[in-house]
mmCIF file of C-alpha atoms in Angstrom:
data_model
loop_
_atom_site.group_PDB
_atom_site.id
_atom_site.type_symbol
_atom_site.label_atom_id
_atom_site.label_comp_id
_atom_site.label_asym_id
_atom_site.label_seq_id
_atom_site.Cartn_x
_atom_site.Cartn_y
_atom_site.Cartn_z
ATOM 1 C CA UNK A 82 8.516 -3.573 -19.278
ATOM 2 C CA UNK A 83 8.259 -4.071 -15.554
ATOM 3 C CA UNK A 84 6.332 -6.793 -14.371
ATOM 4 C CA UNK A 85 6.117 -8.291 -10.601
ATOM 5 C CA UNK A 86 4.524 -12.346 -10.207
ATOM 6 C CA UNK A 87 3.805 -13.440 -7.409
ATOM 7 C CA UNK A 88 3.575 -17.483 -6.516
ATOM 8 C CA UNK A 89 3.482 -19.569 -3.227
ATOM 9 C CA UNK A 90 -0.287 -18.775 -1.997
ATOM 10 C CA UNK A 91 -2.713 -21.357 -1.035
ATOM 11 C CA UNK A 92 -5.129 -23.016 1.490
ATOM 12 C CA UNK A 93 -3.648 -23.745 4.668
ATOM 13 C CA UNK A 94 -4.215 -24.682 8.242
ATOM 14 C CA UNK A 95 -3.869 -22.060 11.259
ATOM 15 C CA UNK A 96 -0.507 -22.474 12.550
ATOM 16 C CA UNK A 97 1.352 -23.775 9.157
ATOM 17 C CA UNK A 98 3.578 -21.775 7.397
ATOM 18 C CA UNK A 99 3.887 -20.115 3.937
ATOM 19 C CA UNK A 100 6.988 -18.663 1.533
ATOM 20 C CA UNK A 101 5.643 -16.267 -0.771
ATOM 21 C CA UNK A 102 7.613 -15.088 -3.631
ATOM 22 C CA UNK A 103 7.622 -12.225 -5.925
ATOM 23 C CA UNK A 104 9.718 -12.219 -8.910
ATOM 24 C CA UNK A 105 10.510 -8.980 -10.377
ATOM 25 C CA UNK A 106 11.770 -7.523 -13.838
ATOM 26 C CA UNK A 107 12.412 -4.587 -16.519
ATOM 27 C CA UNK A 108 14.529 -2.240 -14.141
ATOM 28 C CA UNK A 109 16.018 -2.166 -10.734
ATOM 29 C CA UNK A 110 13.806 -1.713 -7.742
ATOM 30 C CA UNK A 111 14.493 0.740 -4.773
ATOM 31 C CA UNK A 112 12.130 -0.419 -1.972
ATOM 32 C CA UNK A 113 9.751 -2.938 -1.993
ATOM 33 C CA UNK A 114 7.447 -4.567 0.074
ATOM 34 C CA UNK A 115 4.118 -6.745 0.808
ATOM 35 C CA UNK A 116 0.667 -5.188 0.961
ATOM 36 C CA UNK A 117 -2.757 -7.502 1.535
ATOM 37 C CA UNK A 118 -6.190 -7.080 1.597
ATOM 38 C CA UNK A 119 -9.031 -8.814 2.990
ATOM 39 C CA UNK A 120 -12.473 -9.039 1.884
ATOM 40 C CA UNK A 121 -14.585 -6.313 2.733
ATOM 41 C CA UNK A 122 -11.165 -4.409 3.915
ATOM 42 C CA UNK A 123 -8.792 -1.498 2.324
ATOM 43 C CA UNK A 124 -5.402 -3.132 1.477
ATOM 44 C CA UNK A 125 -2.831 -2.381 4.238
ATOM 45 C CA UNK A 126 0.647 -2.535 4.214
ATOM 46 C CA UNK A 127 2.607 -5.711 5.503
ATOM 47 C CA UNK A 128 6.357 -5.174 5.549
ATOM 48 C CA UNK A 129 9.118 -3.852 3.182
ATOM 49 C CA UNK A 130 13.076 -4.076 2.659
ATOM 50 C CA UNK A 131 15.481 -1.415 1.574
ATOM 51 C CA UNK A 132 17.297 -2.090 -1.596
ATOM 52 C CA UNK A 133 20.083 -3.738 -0.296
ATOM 53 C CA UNK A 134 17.974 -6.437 1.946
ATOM 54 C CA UNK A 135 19.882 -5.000 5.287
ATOM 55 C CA UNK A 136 16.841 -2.738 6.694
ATOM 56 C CA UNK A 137 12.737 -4.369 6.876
ATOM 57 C CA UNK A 138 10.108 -3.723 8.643
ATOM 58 C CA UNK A 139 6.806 -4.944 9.386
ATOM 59 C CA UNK A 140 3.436 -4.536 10.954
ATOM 60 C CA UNK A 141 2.250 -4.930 14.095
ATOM 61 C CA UNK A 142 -0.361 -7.800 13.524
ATOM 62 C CA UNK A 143 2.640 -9.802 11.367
ATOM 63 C CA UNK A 144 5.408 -8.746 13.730
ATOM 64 C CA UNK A 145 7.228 -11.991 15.057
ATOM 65 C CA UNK A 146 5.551 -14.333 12.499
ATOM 66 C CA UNK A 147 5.844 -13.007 9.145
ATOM 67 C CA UNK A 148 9.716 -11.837 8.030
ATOM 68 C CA UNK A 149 10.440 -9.952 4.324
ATOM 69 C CA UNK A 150 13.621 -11.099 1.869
ATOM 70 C CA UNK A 151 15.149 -10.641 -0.744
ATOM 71 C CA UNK A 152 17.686 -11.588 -3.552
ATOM 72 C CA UNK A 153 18.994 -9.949 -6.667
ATOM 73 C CA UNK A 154 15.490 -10.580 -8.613
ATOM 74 C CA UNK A 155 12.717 -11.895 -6.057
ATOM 75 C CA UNK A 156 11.491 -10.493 -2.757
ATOM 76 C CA UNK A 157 10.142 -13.020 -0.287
ATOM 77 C CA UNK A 158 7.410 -12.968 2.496
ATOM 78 C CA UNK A 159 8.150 -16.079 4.915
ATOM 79 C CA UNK A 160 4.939 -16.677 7.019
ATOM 80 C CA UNK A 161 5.148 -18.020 10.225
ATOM 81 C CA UNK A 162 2.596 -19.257 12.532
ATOM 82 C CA UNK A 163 -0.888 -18.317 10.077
ATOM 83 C CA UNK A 164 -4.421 -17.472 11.181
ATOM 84 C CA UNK A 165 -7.488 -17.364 9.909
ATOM 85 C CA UNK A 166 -7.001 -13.576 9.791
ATOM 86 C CA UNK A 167 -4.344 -13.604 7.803
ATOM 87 C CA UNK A 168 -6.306 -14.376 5.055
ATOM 88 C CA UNK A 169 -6.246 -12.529 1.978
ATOM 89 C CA UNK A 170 -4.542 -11.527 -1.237
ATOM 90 C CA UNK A 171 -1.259 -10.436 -1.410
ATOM 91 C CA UNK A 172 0.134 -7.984 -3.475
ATOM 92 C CA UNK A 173 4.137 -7.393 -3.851
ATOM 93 C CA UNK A 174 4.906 -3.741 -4.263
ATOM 94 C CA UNK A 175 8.278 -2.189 -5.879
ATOM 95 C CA UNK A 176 9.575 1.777 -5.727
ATOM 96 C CA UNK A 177 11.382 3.359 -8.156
ATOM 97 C CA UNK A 178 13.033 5.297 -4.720
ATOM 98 C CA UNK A 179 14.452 4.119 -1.689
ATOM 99 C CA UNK A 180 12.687 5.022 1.648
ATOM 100 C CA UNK A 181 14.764 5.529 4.660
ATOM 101 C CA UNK A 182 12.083 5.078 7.011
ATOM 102 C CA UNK A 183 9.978 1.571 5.796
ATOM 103 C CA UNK A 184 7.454 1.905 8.808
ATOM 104 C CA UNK A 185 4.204 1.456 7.813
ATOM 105 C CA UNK A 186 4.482 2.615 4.187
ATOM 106 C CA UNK A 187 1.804 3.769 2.412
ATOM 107 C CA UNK A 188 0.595 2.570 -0.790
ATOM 108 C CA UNK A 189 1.651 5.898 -2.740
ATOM 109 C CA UNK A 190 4.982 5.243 -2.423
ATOM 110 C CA UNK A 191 5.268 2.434 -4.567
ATOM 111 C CA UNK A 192 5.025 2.686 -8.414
ATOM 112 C CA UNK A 193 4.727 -0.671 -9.584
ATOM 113 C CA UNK A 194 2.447 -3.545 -8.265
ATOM 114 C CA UNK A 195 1.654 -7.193 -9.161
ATOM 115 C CA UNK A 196 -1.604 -8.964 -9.669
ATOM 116 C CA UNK A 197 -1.302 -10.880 -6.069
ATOM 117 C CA UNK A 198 -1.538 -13.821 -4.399
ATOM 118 C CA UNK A 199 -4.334 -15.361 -2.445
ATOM 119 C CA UNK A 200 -3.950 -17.379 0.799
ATOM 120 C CA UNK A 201 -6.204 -18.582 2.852
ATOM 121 C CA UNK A 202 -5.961 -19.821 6.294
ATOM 122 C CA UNK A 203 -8.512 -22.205 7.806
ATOM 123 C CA UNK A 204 -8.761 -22.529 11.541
#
């Protein structure tokens, strides 16, 4: 059974930082990635690492602040340098296939998702 848990949200202030974490199981992942969605907003895609951890990418409004990770069994988010508009849940994402390009990946083309995170930045 796959199953992805993700751990490390909370309240914060702008400016502090964050290490989300997203432990995954049941089979072996090809891409995966961060998605998050405010309220009121669609969910929209974060960043994402190739299977072997050597290729990311991220979004423009994370770009410089927020950088993807990961290990034989966890992916990681580190968060950099929050606002209040980074606020929302966040949802770690795993692929059955491995994407060469990871530039702003769309939602379809990952097949397994976890329950997500919250975190909430005050200003």
């Amino acid at each position: 059974q796959v199953r992805l848990v993700e751990s490390g949200g909370g309240l914060v202030q702008a400016g502090d930082s964050l290490r989300l974490s997203c432990a995954a199981s049941g089979r072996t992942f090809g891409t995966m990635g961060w998605f998050r969605q405010a309220p009121g907003k669609e969910r929209e895609f974060v960043a994402a690492i190739s299977w072997s951890g050597t290729n990311t990418a991220s979004a423009e409004p994370v770009k410089g602040r927020f950088t993807i990770s990961r290990d034989n069994t966890k992916v990681y988010l580190h968060m950099n340098s929050l606002k209040p508009e980074d606020t929302a849940l966040y949802y770690c994402a795993a692929s059955r296939s491995t994407y060469g390009s990871l530039w702003h990946m769309a939602q379809s083309q990952f097949d397994y998702w976890g329950q997500g995170t919250q975190v909430t930045v005050s200003s």
